[in-house]
Amino acid sequence: MIQTHKLTKVYGGLHALKGIDLHVREGDLFGFIGPNGAGKTTTIRVLATLLEPTSGEALIDGLNVWENKETVRALVGYMPDSFGVYRDMTVTEYLHFFAAAYGIHAQKRGGLVDGLLELTDLTYKRDALIDGLSRGMQQRLGLARTLVHDPKVLILDEPASGLDPRARIEIREILRELQRMGKTILLSSHILSELAEVCNRLAILEQGELVIQGSLDEIFAAARENFEVWLRTTDDARAAVVLRELPAVLSADVDEERAFVRVVLEEGTDIALLCAHLVHRELGVRYLEQQDPSLEQVFMKLTKGLVQ
């Protein structure tokens, strides 16, 4: 649904994008992450037809975004990280205004606005002035505005920026509902833990280059050299000693505070063999849990931490 081929953008002598090949499939809720200055917003602005690339191409639904700007704009709903609102309008007036701007017939606007207010849980604020809304409500209103023309693709740049935890959860649930409705969503965010919860695929951009893209499992596997298992046995102290006998076990130590054995294993080790070894040594396994790294840890592993 969204593709770029050797996409490049140069500002004077600064290479903001260095030939990136991005692939977002139809129906993806795709996370787009990277440090400040990585080129995320530049990529998003190209996809939203607001910025002409220096070279390469960007496609949405098979259409070159720069050569087919008007058609692509009908397919895309774009929400920038900072957007203006008409603060002296009510919520309903604001959505009616944008529906009219998109050429939606007056007879259809009422039902459309009602549906958008319900989707974004703003029905009870329909007659409130925008100036009196919290930031979280304004973000939801901005998302409703993005959906006025029923776009196939949503491009959202930091939609949860500056929101409190409750507002972030509300935005996250709306995004899940939009994905269930069949929307393709490209989502830029610095809140990596929430991207890991909501996105099915991700890309990491750094210094204008695409570091990696793929499913969460693929990205985690690329960053992982070993993994941890936490377990409890009938004799944890003895289990730690016994597990150190296995070549694939890099370390095994009892965590006295949490009362489990923390085992670090080489990537690809079969956990069943671990259990079999313990049972063979007459140690019963009462609890076992594999500890996956967080997306923050993966991000730190895969990026260099340099800013342009």
PDB file of C-alpha atoms in Angstrom:
ATOM      1  CA  MET A   1       0.000   0.000   0.000  1.00  0.00           C
ATOM      2  CA  ILE A   2       2.906   2.358   0.798  1.00  0.00           C
ATOM      3  CA  GLN A   3       6.236   1.877  -0.945  1.00  0.00           C
ATOM      4  CA  THR A   4       9.346   3.929  -1.469  1.00  0.00           C
ATOM      5  CA  HIS A   5      12.172   3.065  -3.858  1.00  0.00           C
ATOM      6  CA  LYS A   6      15.595   4.669  -3.350  1.00  0.00           C
ATOM      7  CA  LEU A   7      13.812   7.674  -1.838  1.00  0.00           C
ATOM      8  CA  THR A   8      16.251  10.557  -1.375  1.00  0.00           C
ATOM      9  CA  LYS A   9      15.861  14.099  -0.103  1.00  0.00           C
ATOM     10  CA  VAL A  10      18.703  16.611   0.017  1.00  0.00           C
ATOM     11  CA  TYR A  11      18.503  20.057   1.634  1.00  0.00           C
ATOM     12  CA  GLY A  12      21.546  21.970   0.399  1.00  0.00           C
ATOM     13  CA  GLY A  13      24.373  19.735   1.525  1.00  0.00           C
ATOM     14  CA  LEU A  14      22.291  17.803   4.044  1.00  0.00           C
ATOM     15  CA  HIS A  15      21.095  14.341   3.006  1.00  0.00           C
ATOM     16  CA  ALA A  16      17.879  13.925   5.021  1.00  0.00           C
ATOM     17  CA  LEU A  17      16.971  10.681   3.232  1.00  0.00           C
ATOM     18  CA  LYS A  18      19.576   8.400   1.690  1.00  0.00           C
ATOM     19  CA  GLY A  19      17.732   6.106  -0.680  1.00  0.00           C
ATOM     20  CA  ILE A  20      15.280   4.348   1.624  1.00  0.00           C
ATOM     21  CA  ASP A  21      13.103   1.420   0.528  1.00  0.00           C
ATOM     22  CA  LEU A  22      10.050   1.317   2.766  1.00  0.00           C
ATOM     23  CA  HIS A  23       7.244  -1.238   2.424  1.00  0.00           C
ATOM     24  CA  VAL A  24       3.934  -0.937   4.286  1.00  0.00           C
ATOM     25  CA  ARG A  25       1.403  -3.610   3.409  1.00  0.00           C
ATOM     26  CA  GLU A  26      -2.335  -3.058   3.122  1.00  0.00           C
ATOM     27  CA  GLY A  27      -3.928  -3.308   6.562  1.00  0.00           C
ATOM     28  CA  ASP A  28      -0.677  -2.802   8.460  1.00  0.00           C
ATOM     29  CA  LEU A  29      -0.482  -0.737  11.606  1.00  0.00           C
ATOM     30  CA  PHE A  30       3.120   0.182  10.889  1.00  0.00           C
ATOM     31  CA  GLY A  31       5.401   1.877  13.407  1.00  0.00           C
ATOM     32  CA  PHE A  32       7.998   4.316  12.102  1.00  0.00           C
ATOM     33  CA  ILE A  33      10.683   5.108  14.666  1.00  0.00           C
ATOM     34  CA  GLY A  34      14.033   6.811  14.882  1.00  0.00           C
ATOM     35  CA  PRO A  35      15.911   9.488  16.821  1.00  0.00           C
ATOM     36  CA  ASN A  36      15.398  13.196  16.177  1.00  0.00           C
ATOM     37  CA  GLY A  37      16.892  14.134  12.823  1.00  0.00           C
ATOM     38  CA  ALA A  38      16.555  10.595  11.450  1.00  0.00           C
ATOM     39  CA  GLY A  39      14.336  11.661   8.525  1.00  0.00           C
ATOM     40  CA  LYS A  40      10.945  10.397   9.739  1.00  0.00           C
ATOM     41  CA  THR A  41       9.063  13.666   9.244  1.00  0.00           C
ATOM     42  CA  THR A  42      10.737  14.229   5.874  1.00  0.00           C
ATOM     43  CA  THR A  43       9.551  10.789   4.728  1.00  0.00           C
ATOM     44  CA  ILE A  44       6.058  11.465   6.025  1.00  0.00           C
ATOM     45  CA  ARG A  45       5.862  14.844   4.301  1.00  0.00           C
ATOM     46  CA  VAL A  46       6.892  13.241   1.002  1.00  0.00           C
ATOM     47  CA  LEU A  47       4.196  10.571   1.402  1.00  0.00           C
ATOM     48  CA  ALA A  48       1.632  13.265   2.231  1.00  0.00           C
ATOM     49  CA  THR A  49       2.473  15.060  -1.072  1.00  0.00           C
ATOM     50  CA  LEU A  50       3.822  18.081   0.801  1.00  0.00           C
ATOM     51  CA  LEU A  51       7.472  17.678  -0.142  1.00  0.00           C
ATOM     52  CA  GLU A  52       9.060  16.778  -3.465  1.00  0.00           C
ATOM     53  CA  PRO A  53      11.777  14.117  -3.237  1.00  0.00           C
ATOM     54  CA  THR A  54      15.194  14.829  -4.702  1.00  0.00           C
ATOM     55  CA  SER A  55      15.289  11.402  -6.342  1.00  0.00           C
ATOM     56  CA  GLY A  56      13.642   8.009  -6.098  1.00  0.00           C
ATOM     57  CA  GLU A  57       9.915   7.544  -5.806  1.00  0.00           C
ATOM     58  CA  ALA A  58       7.151   7.098  -3.273  1.00  0.00           C
ATOM     59  CA  LEU A  59       3.991   5.171  -4.085  1.00  0.00           C
ATOM     60  CA  ILE A  60       0.633   4.927  -2.346  1.00  0.00           C
ATOM     61  CA  ASP A  61      -1.763   2.302  -3.681  1.00  0.00           C
ATOM     62  CA  GLY A  62       0.509   2.055  -6.714  1.00  0.00           C
ATOM     63  CA  LEU A  63       0.384   5.788  -7.494  1.00  0.00           C
ATOM     64  CA  ASN A  64       3.448   8.020  -7.554  1.00  0.00           C
ATOM     65  CA  VAL A  65       2.652  10.567  -4.867  1.00  0.00           C
ATOM     66  CA  TRP A  66       4.275  13.548  -6.588  1.00  0.00           C
ATOM     67  CA  GLU A  67       2.924  12.835 -10.068  1.00  0.00           C
ATOM     68  CA  ASN A  68      -0.614  12.120  -8.791  1.00  0.00           C
ATOM     69  CA  LYS A  69      -0.922  14.556  -5.888  1.00  0.00           C
ATOM     70  CA  GLU A  70      -4.670  15.206  -6.091  1.00  0.00           C
ATOM     71  CA  THR A  71      -5.589  11.528  -6.412  1.00  0.00           C
ATOM     72  CA  VAL A  72      -3.240  10.518  -3.600  1.00  0.00           C
ATOM     73  CA  ARG A  73      -4.611  13.225  -1.297  1.00  0.00           C
ATOM     74  CA  ALA A  74      -8.041  11.626  -1.628  1.00  0.00           C
ATOM     75  CA  LEU A  75      -6.532   8.321  -0.468  1.00  0.00           C
ATOM     76  CA  VAL A  76      -4.549   9.693   2.463  1.00  0.00           C
ATOM     77  CA  GLY A  77      -5.468  11.150   5.820  1.00  0.00           C
ATOM     78  CA  TYR A  78      -2.491  13.073   7.209  1.00  0.00           C
ATOM     79  CA  MET A  79      -2.175  14.227  10.801  1.00  0.00           C
ATOM     80  CA  PRO A  80       1.027  16.219  11.485  1.00  0.00           C
ATOM     81  CA  ASP A  81       2.699  16.304  14.884  1.00  0.00           C
ATOM     82  CA  SER A  82       1.466  19.867  15.362  1.00  0.00           C
ATOM     83  CA  PHE A  83      -1.719  21.095  13.726  1.00  0.00           C
ATOM     84  CA  GLY A  84      -3.800  24.193  14.053  1.00  0.00           C
ATOM     85  CA  VAL A  85      -7.379  24.183  15.227  1.00  0.00           C
ATOM     86  CA  TYR A  86     -10.017  26.901  15.040  1.00  0.00           C
ATOM     87  CA  ARG A  87     -10.449  27.452  18.759  1.00  0.00           C
ATOM     88  CA  ASP A  88     -13.569  29.597  18.493  1.00  0.00           C
ATOM     89  CA  MET A  89     -15.481  26.800  16.733  1.00  0.00           C
ATOM     90  CA  THR A  90     -17.425  24.032  18.414  1.00  0.00           C
ATOM     91  CA  VAL A  91     -16.364  20.442  17.819  1.00  0.00           C
ATOM     92  CA  THR A  92     -19.307  19.845  15.477  1.00  0.00           C
ATOM     93  CA  GLU A  93     -18.736  23.066  13.521  1.00  0.00           C
ATOM     94  CA  TYR A  94     -15.085  22.133  13.034  1.00  0.00           C
ATOM     95  CA  LEU A  95     -15.886  18.739  11.510  1.00  0.00           C
ATOM     96  CA  HIS A  96     -18.692  20.160   9.367  1.00  0.00           C
ATOM     97  CA  PHE A  97     -16.265  22.780   8.059  1.00  0.00           C
ATOM     98  CA  PHE A  98     -13.745  20.158   6.925  1.00  0.00           C
ATOM     99  CA  ALA A  99     -16.447  17.918   5.507  1.00  0.00           C
ATOM    100  CA  ALA A 100     -17.548  20.849   3.355  1.00  0.00           C
ATOM    101  CA  ALA A 101     -13.936  21.514   2.356  1.00  0.00           C
ATOM    102  CA  TYR A 102     -13.711  17.921   1.090  1.00  0.00           C
ATOM    103  CA  GLY A 103     -16.843  18.452  -0.989  1.00  0.00           C
ATOM    104  CA  ILE A 104     -19.092  16.150   1.021  1.00  0.00           C
ATOM    105  CA  HIS A 105     -22.748  16.934   0.357  1.00  0.00           C
ATOM    106  CA  ALA A 106     -24.577  18.814   3.105  1.00  0.00           C
ATOM    107  CA  GLN A 107     -27.196  16.059   3.451  1.00  0.00           C
ATOM    108  CA  LYS A 108     -24.485  13.511   4.288  1.00  0.00           C
ATOM    109  CA  ARG A 109     -22.445  15.632   6.673  1.00  0.00           C
ATOM    110  CA  GLY A 110     -24.654  15.189   9.724  1.00  0.00           C
ATOM    111  CA  GLY A 111     -24.423  11.390   9.734  1.00  0.00           C
ATOM    112  CA  LEU A 112     -20.722  11.517   8.922  1.00  0.00           C
ATOM    113  CA  VAL A 113     -19.948  13.886  11.788  1.00  0.00           C
ATOM    114  CA  ASP A 114     -22.036  11.823  14.214  1.00  0.00           C
ATOM    115  CA  GLY A 115     -20.120   8.691  13.231  1.00  0.00           C
ATOM    116  CA  LEU A 116     -16.730  10.354  13.641  1.00  0.00           C
ATOM    117  CA  LEU A 117     -17.681  11.731  17.052  1.00  0.00           C
ATOM    118  CA  GLU A 118     -18.770   8.263  18.153  1.00  0.00           C
ATOM    119  CA  LEU A 119     -15.594   6.630  16.840  1.00  0.00           C
ATOM    120  CA  THR A 120     -13.347   9.101  18.651  1.00  0.00           C
ATOM    121  CA  ASP A 121     -15.560   9.183  21.779  1.00  0.00           C
ATOM    122  CA  LEU A 122     -16.297  12.895  21.466  1.00  0.00           C
ATOM    123  CA  THR A 123     -20.089  12.781  21.175  1.00  0.00           C
ATOM    124  CA  TYR A 124     -20.540  14.276  24.630  1.00  0.00           C
ATOM    125  CA  LYS A 125     -18.304  17.207  23.561  1.00  0.00           C
ATOM    126  CA  ARG A 126     -20.064  17.893  20.268  1.00  0.00           C
ATOM    127  CA  ASP A 127     -21.186  21.408  21.304  1.00  0.00           C
ATOM    128  CA  ALA A 128     -18.053  22.321  23.287  1.00  0.00           C
ATOM    129  CA  LEU A 129     -15.686  25.028  22.074  1.00  0.00           C
ATOM    130  CA  ILE A 130     -12.386  23.616  20.893  1.00  0.00           C
ATOM    131  CA  ASP A 131     -10.563  26.120  23.080  1.00  0.00           C
ATOM    132  CA  GLY A 132     -11.969  24.344  26.142  1.00  0.00           C
ATOM    133  CA  LEU A 133     -10.857  20.836  25.153  1.00  0.00           C
ATOM    134  CA  SER A 134      -7.932  19.057  26.773  1.00  0.00           C
ATOM    135  CA  ARG A 135      -4.937  18.236  24.588  1.00  0.00           C
ATOM    136  CA  GLY A 136      -6.015  14.607  24.423  1.00  0.00           C
ATOM    137  CA  MET A 137      -9.482  15.586  23.184  1.00  0.00           C
ATOM    138  CA  GLN A 138      -7.951  17.942  20.630  1.00  0.00           C
ATOM    139  CA  GLN A 139      -5.773  15.071  19.365  1.00  0.00           C
ATOM    140  CA  ARG A 140      -8.857  12.879  19.011  1.00  0.00           C
ATOM    141  CA  LEU A 141     -10.624  15.713  17.183  1.00  0.00           C
ATOM    142  CA  GLY A 142      -7.621  16.036  14.874  1.00  0.00           C
ATOM    143  CA  LEU A 143      -7.845  12.317  14.168  1.00  0.00           C
ATOM    144  CA  ALA A 144     -11.570  12.669  13.445  1.00  0.00           C
ATOM    145  CA  ARG A 145     -10.780  15.475  11.013  1.00  0.00           C
ATOM    146  CA  THR A 146      -8.219  13.210   9.306  1.00  0.00           C
ATOM    147  CA  LEU A 147     -10.970  10.631   8.722  1.00  0.00           C
ATOM    148  CA  VAL A 148     -13.575  13.008   7.236  1.00  0.00           C
ATOM    149  CA  HIS A 149     -13.029  11.858   3.637  1.00  0.00           C
ATOM    150  CA  ASP A 150     -12.750   8.147   4.594  1.00  0.00           C
ATOM    151  CA  PRO A 151      -9.122   7.673   3.463  1.00  0.00           C
ATOM    152  CA  LYS A 152      -7.643   4.225   2.831  1.00  0.00           C
ATOM    153  CA  VAL A 153      -4.301   5.261   4.333  1.00  0.00           C
ATOM    154  CA  LEU A 154      -3.589   7.181   7.538  1.00  0.00           C
ATOM    155  CA  ILE A 155      -0.226   8.885   8.055  1.00  0.00           C
ATOM    156  CA  LEU A 156       0.071  10.007  11.664  1.00  0.00           C
ATOM    157  CA  ASP A 157       3.109  11.907  12.923  1.00  0.00           C
ATOM    158  CA  GLU A 158       3.391  11.642  16.732  1.00  0.00           C
ATOM    159  CA  PRO A 159      -0.379  11.493  17.439  1.00  0.00           C
ATOM    160  CA  ALA A 160       0.218  10.725  21.156  1.00  0.00           C
ATOM    161  CA  SER A 161       2.846  13.437  21.688  1.00  0.00           C
ATOM    162  CA  GLY A 162       2.351  15.306  24.949  1.00  0.00           C
ATOM    163  CA  LEU A 163      -0.622  13.236  26.075  1.00  0.00           C
ATOM    164  CA  ASP A 164      -1.169  11.839  29.559  1.00  0.00           C
ATOM    165  CA  PRO A 165      -1.347   8.031  30.001  1.00  0.00           C
ATOM    166  CA  ARG A 166      -5.154   7.855  29.801  1.00  0.00           C
ATOM    167  CA  ALA A 167      -5.252   9.904  26.594  1.00  0.00           C
ATOM    168  CA  ARG A 168      -2.521   7.738  25.039  1.00  0.00           C
ATOM    169  CA  ILE A 169      -4.513   4.604  25.836  1.00  0.00           C
ATOM    170  CA  GLU A 170      -7.613   6.139  24.250  1.00  0.00           C
ATOM    171  CA  ILE A 171      -5.699   7.033  21.066  1.00  0.00           C
ATOM    172  CA  ARG A 172      -4.211   3.530  20.971  1.00  0.00           C
ATOM    173  CA  GLU A 173      -7.659   1.913  21.156  1.00  0.00           C
ATOM    174  CA  ILE A 174      -8.934   4.149  18.351  1.00  0.00           C
ATOM    175  CA  LEU A 175      -5.984   3.101  16.181  1.00  0.00           C
ATOM    176  CA  ARG A 176      -6.747  -0.565  16.791  1.00  0.00           C
ATOM    177  CA  GLU A 177     -10.359   0.017  15.793  1.00  0.00           C
ATOM    178  CA  LEU A 178      -9.275   1.808  12.614  1.00  0.00           C
ATOM    179  CA  GLN A 179      -7.030  -1.130  11.718  1.00  0.00           C
ATOM    180  CA  ARG A 180      -9.977  -3.490  12.239  1.00  0.00           C
ATOM    181  CA  MET A 181     -11.915  -1.262   9.825  1.00  0.00           C
ATOM    182  CA  GLY A 182      -9.285  -2.007   7.172  1.00  0.00           C
ATOM    183  CA  LYS A 183      -7.263   1.202   7.294  1.00  0.00           C
ATOM    184  CA  THR A 184      -3.537   1.099   6.557  1.00  0.00           C
ATOM    185  CA  ILE A 185      -1.763   3.175   9.200  1.00  0.00           C
ATOM    186  CA  LEU A 186       1.770   4.574   9.215  1.00  0.00           C
ATOM    187  CA  LEU A 187       2.453   5.768  12.752  1.00  0.00           C
ATOM    188  CA  SER A 188       5.460   7.777  13.872  1.00  0.00           C
ATOM    189  CA  SER A 189       6.091   7.903  17.623  1.00  0.00           C
ATOM    190  CA  HIS A 190       8.789   8.226  20.282  1.00  0.00           C
ATOM    191  CA  ILE A 191       6.774   6.115  22.739  1.00  0.00           C
ATOM    192  CA  LEU A 192       8.385   2.806  21.793  1.00  0.00           C
ATOM    193  CA  SER A 193       6.641   0.648  24.388  1.00  0.00           C
ATOM    194  CA  GLU A 194       3.249   1.616  22.982  1.00  0.00           C
ATOM    195  CA  LEU A 195       4.330   0.961  19.396  1.00  0.00           C
ATOM    196  CA  ALA A 196       5.353  -2.552  20.460  1.00  0.00           C
ATOM    197  CA  GLU A 197       1.842  -3.088  21.840  1.00  0.00           C
ATOM    198  CA  VAL A 198      -0.158  -1.747  18.918  1.00  0.00           C
ATOM    199  CA  CYS A 199       1.893  -2.228  15.711  1.00  0.00           C
ATOM    200  CA  ASN A 200       2.233  -5.448  13.721  1.00  0.00           C
ATOM    201  CA  ARG A 201       5.253  -4.208  11.750  1.00  0.00           C
ATOM    202  CA  LEU A 202       7.969  -1.589  12.315  1.00  0.00           C
ATOM    203  CA  ALA A 203      10.796   0.266  10.628  1.00  0.00           C
ATOM    204  CA  ILE A 204      13.751   1.971  12.279  1.00  0.00           C
ATOM    205  CA  LEU A 205      15.295   4.982  10.540  1.00  0.00           C
ATOM    206  CA  GLU A 206      18.589   6.595  11.524  1.00  0.00           C
ATOM    207  CA  GLN A 207      20.574   9.368   9.801  1.00  0.00           C
ATOM    208  CA  GLY A 208      18.344   9.104   6.736  1.00  0.00           C
ATOM    209  CA  GLU A 209      18.946   5.373   6.316  1.00  0.00           C
ATOM    210  CA  LEU A 210      16.587   2.485   6.925  1.00  0.00           C
ATOM    211  CA  VAL A 211      18.202   0.325   9.603  1.00  0.00           C
ATOM    212  CA  ILE A 212      15.624  -2.464   9.570  1.00  0.00           C
ATOM    213  CA  GLN A 213      11.958  -3.162   8.849  1.00  0.00           C
ATOM    214  CA  GLY A 214       9.742  -6.164   9.392  1.00  0.00           C
ATOM    215  CA  SER A 215       7.523  -7.836  11.934  1.00  0.00           C
ATOM    216  CA  LEU A 216       8.202  -7.421  15.631  1.00  0.00           C
ATOM    217  CA  ASP A 217       9.543 -10.979  15.808  1.00  0.00           C
ATOM    218  CA  GLU A 218      11.925 -10.336  12.908  1.00  0.00           C
ATOM    219  CA  ILE A 219      13.231  -7.110  14.424  1.00  0.00           C
ATOM    220  CA  PHE A 220      13.647  -8.619  17.881  1.00  0.00           C
ATOM    221  CA  ALA A 221      15.472 -11.618  16.407  1.00  0.00           C
ATOM    222  CA  ALA A 222      17.876  -9.358  14.509  1.00  0.00           C
ATOM    223  CA  ALA A 223      18.853  -7.584  17.729  1.00  0.00           C
ATOM    224  CA  ARG A 224      19.086 -10.608  19.980  1.00  0.00           C
ATOM    225  CA  GLU A 225      22.320 -12.531  20.523  1.00  0.00           C
ATOM    226  CA  ASN A 226      21.038 -14.394  23.568  1.00  0.00           C
ATOM    227  CA  PHE A 227      17.897 -14.539  25.629  1.00  0.00           C
ATOM    228  CA  GLU A 228      16.809 -14.939  29.217  1.00  0.00           C
ATOM    229  CA  VAL A 229      14.652 -17.521  30.910  1.00  0.00           C
ATOM    230  CA  TRP A 230      13.317 -17.182  34.434  1.00  0.00           C
ATOM    231  CA  LEU A 231      12.373 -20.386  36.224  1.00  0.00           C
ATOM    232  CA  ARG A 232      11.563 -21.870  39.583  1.00  0.00           C
ATOM    233  CA  THR A 233      12.371 -25.455  40.493  1.00  0.00           C
ATOM    234  CA  THR A 234      12.174 -27.791  43.451  1.00  0.00           C
ATOM    235  CA  ASP A 235      15.708 -26.640  44.380  1.00  0.00           C
ATOM    236  CA  ASP A 236      16.732 -23.342  42.757  1.00  0.00           C
ATOM    237  CA  ALA A 237      20.253 -23.236  44.157  1.00  0.00           C
ATOM    238  CA  ARG A 238      21.051 -26.714  42.847  1.00  0.00           C
ATOM    239  CA  ALA A 239      19.279 -25.981  39.541  1.00  0.00           C
ATOM    240  CA  ALA A 240      21.586 -23.014  38.905  1.00  0.00           C
ATOM    241  CA  VAL A 241      24.624 -25.245  39.331  1.00  0.00           C
ATOM    242  CA  VAL A 242      23.163 -28.015  37.160  1.00  0.00           C
ATOM    243  CA  LEU A 243      22.213 -25.627  34.352  1.00  0.00           C
ATOM    244  CA  ARG A 244      25.746 -24.279  34.119  1.00  0.00           C
ATOM    245  CA  GLU A 245      26.754 -27.747  32.879  1.00  0.00           C
ATOM    246  CA  LEU A 246      25.011 -27.080  29.550  1.00  0.00           C
ATOM    247  CA  PRO A 247      27.204 -25.480  26.821  1.00  0.00           C
ATOM    248  CA  ALA A 248      24.334 -23.240  25.646  1.00  0.00           C
ATOM    249  CA  VAL A 249      23.897 -21.726  29.116  1.00  0.00           C
ATOM    250  CA  LEU A 250      25.926 -18.520  29.360  1.00  0.00           C
ATOM    251  CA  SER A 251      24.976 -17.917  32.992  1.00  0.00           C
ATOM    252  CA  ALA A 252      22.610 -19.238  35.636  1.00  0.00           C
ATOM    253  CA  ASP A 253      22.142 -17.467  38.942  1.00  0.00           C
ATOM    254  CA  VAL A 254      19.568 -17.396  41.708  1.00  0.00           C
ATOM    255  CA  ASP A 255      17.796 -14.069  42.127  1.00  0.00           C
ATOM    256  CA  GLU A 256      17.206 -14.100  45.874  1.00  0.00           C
ATOM    257  CA  GLU A 257      14.873 -11.100  45.858  1.00  0.00           C
ATOM    258  CA  ARG A 258      12.485 -12.503  43.253  1.00  0.00           C
ATOM    259  CA  ALA A 259      13.068 -16.165  44.158  1.00  0.00           C
ATOM    260  CA  PHE A 260      13.788 -17.517  40.671  1.00  0.00           C
ATOM    261  CA  VAL A 261      16.730 -18.691  38.612  1.00  0.00           C
ATOM    262  CA  ARG A 262      17.810 -16.243  35.917  1.00  0.00           C
ATOM    263  CA  VAL A 263      19.295 -18.155  32.986  1.00  0.00           C
ATOM    264  CA  VAL A 264      20.980 -16.525  29.983  1.00  0.00           C
ATOM    265  CA  LEU A 265      21.017 -18.767  26.916  1.00  0.00           C
ATOM    266  CA  GLU A 266      22.529 -18.619  23.448  1.00  0.00           C
ATOM    267  CA  GLU A 267      20.021 -17.564  20.793  1.00  0.00           C
ATOM    268  CA  GLY A 268      18.346 -20.585  19.228  1.00  0.00           C
ATOM    269  CA  THR A 269      18.624 -22.812  22.294  1.00  0.00           C
ATOM    270  CA  ASP A 270      15.682 -25.196  22.690  1.00  0.00           C
ATOM    271  CA  ILE A 271      14.101 -24.510  26.071  1.00  0.00           C
ATOM    272  CA  ALA A 272      12.709 -28.059  26.092  1.00  0.00           C
ATOM    273  CA  LEU A 273      16.277 -29.364  26.374  1.00  0.00           C
ATOM    274  CA  LEU A 274      16.761 -27.113  29.390  1.00  0.00           C
ATOM    275  CA  CYS A 275      13.750 -28.651  31.096  1.00  0.00           C
ATOM    276  CA  ALA A 276      14.759 -32.172  30.105  1.00  0.00           C
ATOM    277  CA  HIS A 277      18.198 -31.660  31.641  1.00  0.00           C
ATOM    278  CA  LEU A 278      16.661 -30.514  34.924  1.00  0.00           C
ATOM    279  CA  VAL A 279      14.220 -33.410  35.049  1.00  0.00           C
ATOM    280  CA  HIS A 280      17.046 -35.845  34.282  1.00  0.00           C
ATOM    281  CA  ARG A 281      18.846 -34.479  37.334  1.00  0.00           C
ATOM    282  CA  GLU A 282      15.694 -34.997  39.400  1.00  0.00           C
ATOM    283  CA  LEU A 283      14.756 -31.322  39.570  1.00  0.00           C
ATOM    284  CA  GLY A 284      11.110 -30.451  38.989  1.00  0.00           C
ATOM    285  CA  VAL A 285      10.241 -27.294  37.011  1.00  0.00           C
ATOM    286  CA  ARG A 286       7.512 -25.314  38.732  1.00  0.00           C
ATOM    287  CA  TYR A 287       7.569 -22.133  36.620  1.00  0.00           C
ATOM    288  CA  LEU A 288       9.280 -21.032  33.408  1.00  0.00           C
ATOM    289  CA  GLU A 289       9.022 -17.778  31.458  1.00  0.00           C
ATOM    290  CA  GLN A 290      11.085 -16.479  28.542  1.00  0.00           C
ATOM    291  CA  GLN A 291      12.000 -12.810  28.902  1.00  0.00           C
ATOM    292  CA  ASP A 292      11.908 -10.943  25.598  1.00  0.00           C
ATOM    293  CA  PRO A 293      13.789  -7.635  25.308  1.00  0.00           C
ATOM    294  CA  SER A 294      11.811  -4.414  25.213  1.00  0.00           C
ATOM    295  CA  LEU A 295      11.550  -2.387  22.019  1.00  0.00           C
ATOM    296  CA  GLU A 296      13.688   0.274  23.739  1.00  0.00           C
ATOM    297  CA  GLN A 297      16.472  -2.289  24.231  1.00  0.00           C
ATOM    298  CA  VAL A 298      16.168  -3.424  20.613  1.00  0.00           C
ATOM    299  CA  PHE A 299      16.282   0.179  19.412  1.00  0.00           C
ATOM    300  CA  MET A 300      19.448   0.882  21.405  1.00  0.00           C
ATOM    301  CA  LYS A 301      21.038  -2.302  20.075  1.00  0.00           C
ATOM    302  CA  LEU A 302      20.322  -1.559  16.401  1.00  0.00           C
ATOM    303  CA  THR A 303      21.034   2.170  16.292  1.00  0.00           C
ATOM    304  CA  LYS A 304      24.317   4.000  16.696  1.00  0.00           C
ATOM    305  CA  GLY A 305      22.977   6.943  18.659  1.00  0.00           C
ATOM    306  CA  LEU A 306      24.313   9.553  16.249  1.00  0.00           C
ATOM    307  CA  VAL A 307      22.320  12.587  15.215  1.00  0.00           C
ATOM    308  CA  GLN A 308      22.867  14.520  12.007  1.00  0.00           C
TER     309      GLN A 308
END
